[in-house]
Amino acid sequence: MSCLNYVSPGLLSIRKLEGQSYVGLRPTTNRRLVRAARRIKLSHPVSVIRANDDREASVKSSGMSIEECEAAVVAGNAPQAPPARPTPAAPAGTPVVSSLPLSRRPRRNRKSAALRASFQETTLSPANFVLPLFIHEGEEDTPIGAMPGCYRLGWRHGLVEEVRKARDVGINSVVLFPKIPDPLKSPTGDEAYNENGLVPRAIRLLKDKYPDIVIYTDVALDPYSSDGHDGILREDGVIMNDETVHQLCKQAVAQARAGADVVSPSDMMDGRVAAIRAALDTEGFQDVSIMSYTAKYASSFYGPFREALDSNPRSGDKKTYQMNPANYREALVESHEDEAEGADILLVKPAMPYLDVVRLLRDESALPIAAYQVSGEYSMIKAGGVLKMIDEEKVMMESLMCIKRAGADIILTYYALQAARCLCGEKR
């Protein structure tokens, strides 16, 4: 079985055929197909997809008609077919035992790669990934020491190039995180809603280059705060809730005005989803979605991220607003509130240590569920791979599959580009 596949210039030949991905394809040399493509005015290469690479051995035709073939079979002169394969021999010393009286043997459905693929319950696609990107004001891309393979990207060049690479392997969703210069930081984080700030400029640039890209933004004050907290810090160490929400609404509107598709409050202030929804609607941004960081835990897995943005709290911690890692039922309280307030997507962060919470929200809500494979998860897998303690690629793909299996519809992961290349059969 085969079909034509039309591929944009420079893009790996990968398309779907009856729900399956076929990869590593080469342009066809069949002149008839090429002429057909020219007749329908295709300017880019044509590829042929085949279900497998086996070539049928040439079988000499008997020249008999269908009726003659059927008559021969009826007369007992059926043509010969290869014999059934013999039963494989067991190794010497294998005990001879009676078969167990089992009516159900689950291994039957796992006995070949084809059967395993047929019954696979969870699949990953590049469309499931949101690629987090760190941006800064500089021209050069600078490596992030604690996150090998990740960079602070120059917003005018490196960012655009990284998005191009992502789109080439089917990723069309990104989320932006800015590193803000210290002189622009303040106790109230006013730079967060500067409409000519780093994030709004980056959004406008990406939308100009790639109008159909889906841009998620982070709504929180920590990158803009001189105190390093997600909200306004009072002198007694208390994070001020309602005053912070006021600032977040202005930040979300500024991002929407620049062209953001999804604003993502990660601050964990009470009531912020309803307030942001009202602010967006008032300004005419009814079509801008809200992805709420619903169950964001006060986790130790965030360390490398805070290095990337230089956003560590200058004092105290975030335990008064982010959730206690020991709590499970509390996630239901947060999810019910966010859903009632108008969230379009519910997010769990981190992902792998909190798969039970991902499943909980999946079972309790009809909204799309997102999970964030955070910097600590990414860096641990990277480190294990560098030390040859694990197979990085296999562990990467298994971890993402487990997050999807737990119930996540989309996964924010620094592995998005590398994983999408694996799914597309492309080597790094």
PDB file of N, CA, C and O in Angstrom, residues 278-329:
ATOM      1  N   ALA A 278     -11.702  38.522  33.296  1.00  0.00           N
ATOM      2  CA  ALA A 278     -12.487  39.754  33.202  1.00  0.00           C
ATOM      3  C   ALA A 278     -11.689  40.863  32.526  1.00  0.00           C
ATOM      4  O   ALA A 278     -12.223  41.604  31.686  1.00  0.00           O
ATOM      5  N   ALA A 279     -10.393  40.968  32.861  1.00  0.00           N
ATOM      6  CA  ALA A 279      -9.555  42.012  32.262  1.00  0.00           C
ATOM      7  C   ALA A 279      -9.393  41.791  30.760  1.00  0.00           C
ATOM      8  O   ALA A 279      -9.472  42.742  29.968  1.00  0.00           O
ATOM      9  N   LEU A 280      -9.175  40.555  30.364  1.00  0.00           N
ATOM     10  CA  LEU A 280      -9.029  40.254  28.936  1.00  0.00           C
ATOM     11  C   LEU A 280     -10.324  40.553  28.186  1.00  0.00           C
ATOM     12  O   LEU A 280     -10.310  41.160  27.099  1.00  0.00           O
ATOM     13  N   ASP A 281     -11.446  40.143  28.749  1.00  0.00           N
ATOM     14  CA  ASP A 281     -12.725  40.361  28.077  1.00  0.00           C
ATOM     15  C   ASP A 281     -13.040  41.842  27.958  1.00  0.00           C
ATOM     16  O   ASP A 281     -13.556  42.305  26.931  1.00  0.00           O
ATOM     17  N   THR A 282     -12.731  42.593  28.997  1.00  0.00           N
ATOM     18  CA  THR A 282     -12.987  44.036  28.973  1.00  0.00           C
ATOM     19  C   THR A 282     -12.202  44.725  27.865  1.00  0.00           C
ATOM     20  O   THR A 282     -12.680  45.665  27.232  1.00  0.00           O
ATOM     21  N   GLU A 283     -10.994  44.231  27.598  1.00  0.00           N
ATOM     22  CA  GLU A 283     -10.140  44.828  26.571  1.00  0.00           C
ATOM     23  C   GLU A 283     -10.368  44.229  25.187  1.00  0.00           C
ATOM     24  O   GLU A 283      -9.641  44.560  24.244  1.00  0.00           O
ATOM     25  N   GLY A 284     -11.358  43.343  25.063  1.00  0.00           N
ATOM     26  CA  GLY A 284     -11.684  42.792  23.752  1.00  0.00           C
ATOM     27  C   GLY A 284     -10.920  41.548  23.373  1.00  0.00           C
ATOM     28  O   GLY A 284     -10.911  41.158  22.194  1.00  0.00           O
ATOM     29  N   PHE A 285     -10.302  40.882  24.345  1.00  0.00           N
ATOM     30  CA  PHE A 285      -9.498  39.685  24.060  1.00  0.00           C
ATOM     31  C   PHE A 285     -10.232  38.417  24.518  1.00  0.00           C
ATOM     32  O   PHE A 285      -9.676  37.565  25.206  1.00  0.00           O
ATOM     33  N   GLN A 286     -11.488  38.317  24.115  1.00  0.00           N
ATOM     34  CA  GLN A 286     -12.288  37.154  24.506  1.00  0.00           C
ATOM     35  C   GLN A 286     -11.733  35.849  23.960  1.00  0.00           C
ATOM     36  O   GLN A 286     -11.987  34.780  24.525  1.00  0.00           O
ATOM     37  N   ASP A 287     -10.971  35.900  22.860  1.00  0.00           N
ATOM     38  CA  ASP A 287     -10.456  34.681  22.243  1.00  0.00           C
ATOM     39  C   ASP A 287      -9.103  34.249  22.802  1.00  0.00           C
ATOM     40  O   ASP A 287      -8.574  33.206  22.409  1.00  0.00           O
ATOM     41  N   VAL A 288      -8.519  35.027  23.673  1.00  0.00           N
ATOM     42  CA  VAL A 288      -7.246  34.636  24.298  1.00  0.00           C
ATOM     43  C   VAL A 288      -7.544  33.654  25.432  1.00  0.00           C
ATOM     44  O   VAL A 288      -8.369  33.921  26.301  1.00  0.00           O
ATOM     45  N   SER A 289      -6.884  32.504  25.389  1.00  0.00           N
ATOM     46  CA  SER A 289      -7.127  31.446  26.372  1.00  0.00           C
ATOM     47  C   SER A 289      -6.307  31.661  27.642  1.00  0.00           C
ATOM     48  O   SER A 289      -5.297  32.377  27.632  1.00  0.00           O
ATOM     49  N   ILE A 290      -6.736  30.998  28.702  1.00  0.00           N
ATOM     50  CA  ILE A 290      -5.992  30.994  29.965  1.00  0.00           C
ATOM     51  C   ILE A 290      -5.612  29.561  30.304  1.00  0.00           C
ATOM     52  O   ILE A 290      -6.477  28.695  30.438  1.00  0.00           O
ATOM     53  N   MET A 291      -4.320  29.310  30.400  1.00  0.00           N
ATOM     54  CA  MET A 291      -3.825  28.044  30.938  1.00  0.00           C
ATOM     55  C   MET A 291      -3.371  28.323  32.366  1.00  0.00           C
ATOM     56  O   MET A 291      -2.351  28.980  32.586  1.00  0.00           O
ATOM     57  N   SER A 292      -4.144  27.852  33.315  1.00  0.00           N
ATOM     58  CA  SER A 292      -3.833  28.114  34.713  1.00  0.00           C
ATOM     59  C   SER A 292      -2.866  27.077  35.264  1.00  0.00           C
ATOM     60  O   SER A 292      -3.072  25.875  35.082  1.00  0.00           O
ATOM     61  N   TYR A 293      -1.814  27.550  35.926  1.00  0.00           N
ATOM     62  CA  TYR A 293      -0.966  26.649  36.718  1.00  0.00           C
ATOM     63  C   TYR A 293      -1.788  26.292  37.954  1.00  0.00           C
ATOM     64  O   TYR A 293      -1.721  26.947  38.990  1.00  0.00           O
ATOM     65  N   THR A 294      -2.598  25.255  37.819  1.00  0.00           N
ATOM     66  CA  THR A 294      -3.589  24.909  38.840  1.00  0.00           C
ATOM     67  C   THR A 294      -2.946  24.260  40.055  1.00  0.00           C
ATOM     68  O   THR A 294      -3.211  24.644  41.194  1.00  0.00           O
ATOM     69  N   ALA A 295      -2.133  23.256  39.806  1.00  0.00           N
ATOM     70  CA  ALA A 295      -1.464  22.534  40.894  1.00  0.00           C
ATOM     71  C   ALA A 295       0.039  22.716  40.713  1.00  0.00           C
ATOM     72  O   ALA A 295       0.728  21.863  40.172  1.00  0.00           O
ATOM     73  N   LYS A 296       0.515  23.875  41.139  1.00  0.00           N
ATOM     74  CA  LYS A 296       1.945  24.166  41.079  1.00  0.00           C
ATOM     75  C   LYS A 296       2.513  24.001  42.485  1.00  0.00           C
ATOM     76  O   LYS A 296       2.146  24.733  43.414  1.00  0.00           O
ATOM     77  N   TYR A 297       3.378  23.021  42.610  1.00  0.00           N
ATOM     78  CA  TYR A 297       3.890  22.650  43.923  1.00  0.00           C
ATOM     79  C   TYR A 297       5.170  23.422  44.260  1.00  0.00           C
ATOM     80  O   TYR A 297       5.930  23.794  43.364  1.00  0.00           O
ATOM     81  N   ALA A 298       5.385  23.646  45.539  1.00  0.00           N
ATOM     82  CA  ALA A 298       6.612  24.278  46.030  1.00  0.00           C
ATOM     83  C   ALA A 298       7.723  23.233  45.975  1.00  0.00           C
ATOM     84  O   ALA A 298       8.117  22.640  46.987  1.00  0.00           O
ATOM     85  N   SER A 299       8.221  23.020  44.779  1.00  0.00           N
ATOM     86  CA  SER A 299       9.093  21.880  44.499  1.00  0.00           C
ATOM     87  C   SER A 299      10.567  22.269  44.488  1.00  0.00           C
ATOM     88  O   SER A 299      10.933  23.405  44.166  1.00  0.00           O
ATOM     89  N   SER A 300      11.396  21.296  44.797  1.00  0.00           N
ATOM     90  CA  SER A 300      12.848  21.479  44.693  1.00  0.00           C
ATOM     91  C   SER A 300      13.369  21.199  43.289  1.00  0.00           C
ATOM     92  O   SER A 300      14.566  21.318  43.042  1.00  0.00           O
ATOM     93  N   PHE A 301      12.479  20.840  42.373  1.00  0.00           N
ATOM     94  CA  PHE A 301      12.885  20.525  41.005  1.00  0.00           C
ATOM     95  C   PHE A 301      13.027  21.765  40.121  1.00  0.00           C
ATOM     96  O   PHE A 301      13.328  21.643  38.936  1.00  0.00           O
ATOM     97  N   TYR A 302      12.805  22.955  40.676  1.00  0.00           N
ATOM     98  CA  TYR A 302      12.835  24.161  39.853  1.00  0.00           C
ATOM     99  C   TYR A 302      14.201  24.843  39.791  1.00  0.00           C
ATOM    100  O   TYR A 302      14.357  25.862  39.102  1.00  0.00           O
ATOM    101  N   GLY A 303      15.177  24.321  40.504  1.00  0.00           N
ATOM    102  CA  GLY A 303      16.453  25.015  40.641  1.00  0.00           C
ATOM    103  C   GLY A 303      17.091  25.482  39.344  1.00  0.00           C
ATOM    104  O   GLY A 303      17.447  26.661  39.202  1.00  0.00           O
ATOM    105  N   PRO A 304      17.277  24.598  38.349  1.00  0.00           N
ATOM    106  CA  PRO A 304      17.927  25.039  37.108  1.00  0.00           C
ATOM    107  C   PRO A 304      17.172  26.156  36.396  1.00  0.00           C
ATOM    108  O   PRO A 304      17.786  27.053  35.806  1.00  0.00           O
ATOM    109  N   PHE A 305      15.844  26.140  36.452  1.00  0.00           N
ATOM    110  CA  PHE A 305      15.033  27.188  35.820  1.00  0.00           C
ATOM    111  C   PHE A 305      15.347  28.543  36.439  1.00  0.00           C
ATOM    112  O   PHE A 305      15.494  29.550  35.733  1.00  0.00           O
ATOM    113  N   ARG A 306      15.435  28.574  37.760  1.00  0.00           N
ATOM    114  CA  ARG A 306      15.682  29.861  38.429  1.00  0.00           C
ATOM    115  C   ARG A 306      17.069  30.388  38.119  1.00  0.00           C
ATOM    116  O   ARG A 306      17.286  31.606  38.075  1.00  0.00           O
ATOM    117  N   GLU A 307      18.003  29.470  37.851  1.00  0.00           N
ATOM    118  CA  GLU A 307      19.322  29.925  37.390  1.00  0.00           C
ATOM    119  C   GLU A 307      19.202  30.551  36.002  1.00  0.00           C
ATOM    120  O   GLU A 307      19.815  31.585  35.704  1.00  0.00           O
ATOM    121  N   ALA A 308      18.386  29.925  35.148  1.00  0.00           N
ATOM    122  CA  ALA A 308      18.235  30.412  33.777  1.00  0.00           C
ATOM    123  C   ALA A 308      17.696  31.829  33.739  1.00  0.00           C
ATOM    124  O   ALA A 308      18.079  32.632  32.873  1.00  0.00           O
ATOM    125  N   LEU A 309      16.786  32.167  34.656  1.00  0.00           N
ATOM    126  CA  LEU A 309      16.163  33.493  34.649  1.00  0.00           C
ATOM    127  C   LEU A 309      16.704  34.412  35.738  1.00  0.00           C
ATOM    128  O   LEU A 309      16.272  35.566  35.833  1.00  0.00           O
ATOM    129  N   ASP A 310      17.626  33.906  36.548  1.00  0.00           N
ATOM    130  CA  ASP A 310      18.139  34.681  37.680  1.00  0.00           C
ATOM    131  C   ASP A 310      16.967  35.207  38.507  1.00  0.00           C
ATOM    132  O   ASP A 310      16.863  36.407  38.790  1.00  0.00           O
ATOM    133  N   SER A 311      16.081  34.283  38.899  1.00  0.00           N
ATOM    134  CA  SER A 311      14.842  34.705  39.563  1.00  0.00           C
ATOM    135  C   SER A 311      14.640  34.037  40.911  1.00  0.00           C
ATOM    136  O   SER A 311      13.514  33.859  41.368  1.00  0.00           O
ATOM    137  N   ASN A 312      15.731  33.642  41.564  1.00  0.00           N
ATOM    138  CA  ASN A 312      15.601  33.059  42.901  1.00  0.00           C
ATOM    139  C   ASN A 312      15.089  34.110  43.884  1.00  0.00           C
ATOM    140  O   ASN A 312      15.466  35.292  43.790  1.00  0.00           O
ATOM    141  N   PRO A 313      14.235  33.712  44.823  1.00  0.00           N
ATOM    142  CA  PRO A 313      13.793  34.677  45.836  1.00  0.00           C
ATOM    143  C   PRO A 313      14.982  35.232  46.612  1.00  0.00           C
ATOM    144  O   PRO A 313      15.900  34.488  46.979  1.00  0.00           O
ATOM    145  N   ARG A 314      14.962  36.529  46.837  1.00  0.00           N
ATOM    146  CA  ARG A 314      16.055  37.155  47.598  1.00  0.00           C
ATOM    147  C   ARG A 314      15.920  36.847  49.089  1.00  0.00           C
ATOM    148  O   ARG A 314      16.888  36.949  49.843  1.00  0.00           O
ATOM    149  N   SER A 315      14.714  36.500  49.510  1.00  0.00           N
ATOM    150  CA  SER A 315      14.487  36.136  50.913  1.00  0.00           C
ATOM    151  C   SER A 315      13.297  35.200  50.988  1.00  0.00           C
ATOM    152  O   SER A 315      12.406  35.230  50.129  1.00  0.00           O
ATOM    153  N   GLY A 316      13.288  34.336  51.985  1.00  0.00           N
ATOM    154  CA  GLY A 316      12.164  33.435  52.186  1.00  0.00           C
ATOM    155  C   GLY A 316      12.034  32.402  51.085  1.00  0.00           C
ATOM    156  O   GLY A 316      12.969  32.107  50.336  1.00  0.00           O
ATOM    157  N   ASP A 317      10.843  31.812  50.984  1.00  0.00           N
ATOM    158  CA  ASP A 317      10.566  30.818  49.958  1.00  0.00           C
ATOM    159  C   ASP A 317       9.160  31.057  49.412  1.00  0.00           C
ATOM    160  O   ASP A 317       8.541  32.084  49.703  1.00  0.00           O
ATOM    161  N   LYS A 318       8.652  30.122  48.630  1.00  0.00           N
ATOM    162  CA  LYS A 318       7.364  30.318  47.969  1.00  0.00           C
ATOM    163  C   LYS A 318       6.270  29.410  48.535  1.00  0.00           C
ATOM    164  O   LYS A 318       5.250  29.179  47.902  1.00  0.00           O
ATOM    165  N   LYS A 319       6.485  28.926  49.746  1.00  0.00           N
ATOM    166  CA  LYS A 319       5.575  27.940  50.306  1.00  0.00           C
ATOM    167  C   LYS A 319       4.230  28.514  50.736  1.00  0.00           C
ATOM    168  O   LYS A 319       3.288  27.750  50.951  1.00  0.00           O
ATOM    169  N   THR A 320       4.121  29.837  50.865  1.00  0.00           N
ATOM    170  CA  THR A 320       2.832  30.398  51.265  1.00  0.00           C
ATOM    171  C   THR A 320       1.877  30.542  50.080  1.00  0.00           C
ATOM    172  O   THR A 320       0.688  30.817  50.289  1.00  0.00           O
ATOM    173  N   TYR A 321       2.371  30.370  48.871  1.00  0.00           N
ATOM    174  CA  TYR A 321       1.456  30.438  47.729  1.00  0.00           C
ATOM    175  C   TYR A 321       1.524  29.215  46.827  1.00  0.00           C
ATOM    176  O   TYR A 321       0.516  28.817  46.240  1.00  0.00           O
ATOM    177  N   GLN A 322       2.662  28.563  46.701  1.00  0.00           N
ATOM    178  CA  GLN A 322       2.707  27.310  45.953  1.00  0.00           C
ATOM    179  C   GLN A 322       2.301  26.157  46.877  1.00  0.00           C
ATOM    180  O   GLN A 322       2.399  26.250  48.094  1.00  0.00           O
ATOM    181  N   MET A 323       1.853  25.049  46.289  1.00  0.00           N
ATOM    182  CA  MET A 323       1.255  23.967  47.069  1.00  0.00           C
ATOM    183  C   MET A 323       2.285  23.091  47.776  1.00  0.00           C
ATOM    184  O   MET A 323       3.414  22.941  47.317  1.00  0.00           O
ATOM    185  N   ASN A 324       1.853  22.505  48.872  1.00  0.00           N
ATOM    186  CA  ASN A 324       2.667  21.572  49.652  1.00  0.00           C
ATOM    187  C   ASN A 324       2.804  20.259  48.880  1.00  0.00           C
ATOM    188  O   ASN A 324       1.802  19.639  48.514  1.00  0.00           O
ATOM    189  N   PRO A 325       4.038  19.791  48.593  1.00  0.00           N
ATOM    190  CA  PRO A 325       4.217  18.532  47.865  1.00  0.00           C
ATOM    191  C   PRO A 325       3.541  17.330  48.522  1.00  0.00           C
ATOM    192  O   PRO A 325       3.308  16.319  47.865  1.00  0.00           O
ATOM    193  N   ALA A 326       3.220  17.436  49.808  1.00  0.00           N
ATOM    194  CA  ALA A 326       2.575  16.319  50.506  1.00  0.00           C
ATOM    195  C   ALA A 326       1.078  16.245  50.233  1.00  0.00           C
ATOM    196  O   ALA A 326       0.426  15.266  50.616  1.00  0.00           O
ATOM    197  N   ASN A 327       0.513  17.247  49.574  1.00  0.00           N
ATOM    198  CA  ASN A 327      -0.947  17.333  49.442  1.00  0.00           C
ATOM    199  C   ASN A 327      -1.435  16.866  48.081  1.00  0.00           C
ATOM    200  O   ASN A 327      -0.864  17.208  47.044  1.00  0.00           O
ATOM    201  N   TYR A 328      -2.525  16.124  48.122  1.00  0.00           N
ATOM    202  CA  TYR A 328      -3.173  15.551  46.929  1.00  0.00           C
ATOM    203  C   TYR A 328      -4.568  16.127  46.740  1.00  0.00           C
ATOM    204  O   TYR A 328      -4.900  16.706  45.706  1.00  0.00           O
ATOM    205  N   ARG A 329      -5.397  16.051  47.766  1.00  0.00           N
ATOM    206  CA  ARG A 329      -6.786  16.521  47.657  1.00  0.00           C
ATOM    207  C   ARG A 329      -6.849  18.024  47.398  1.00  0.00           C
ATOM    208  O   ARG A 329      -7.785  18.514  46.756  1.00  0.00           O
TER     209      ARG A 329
END
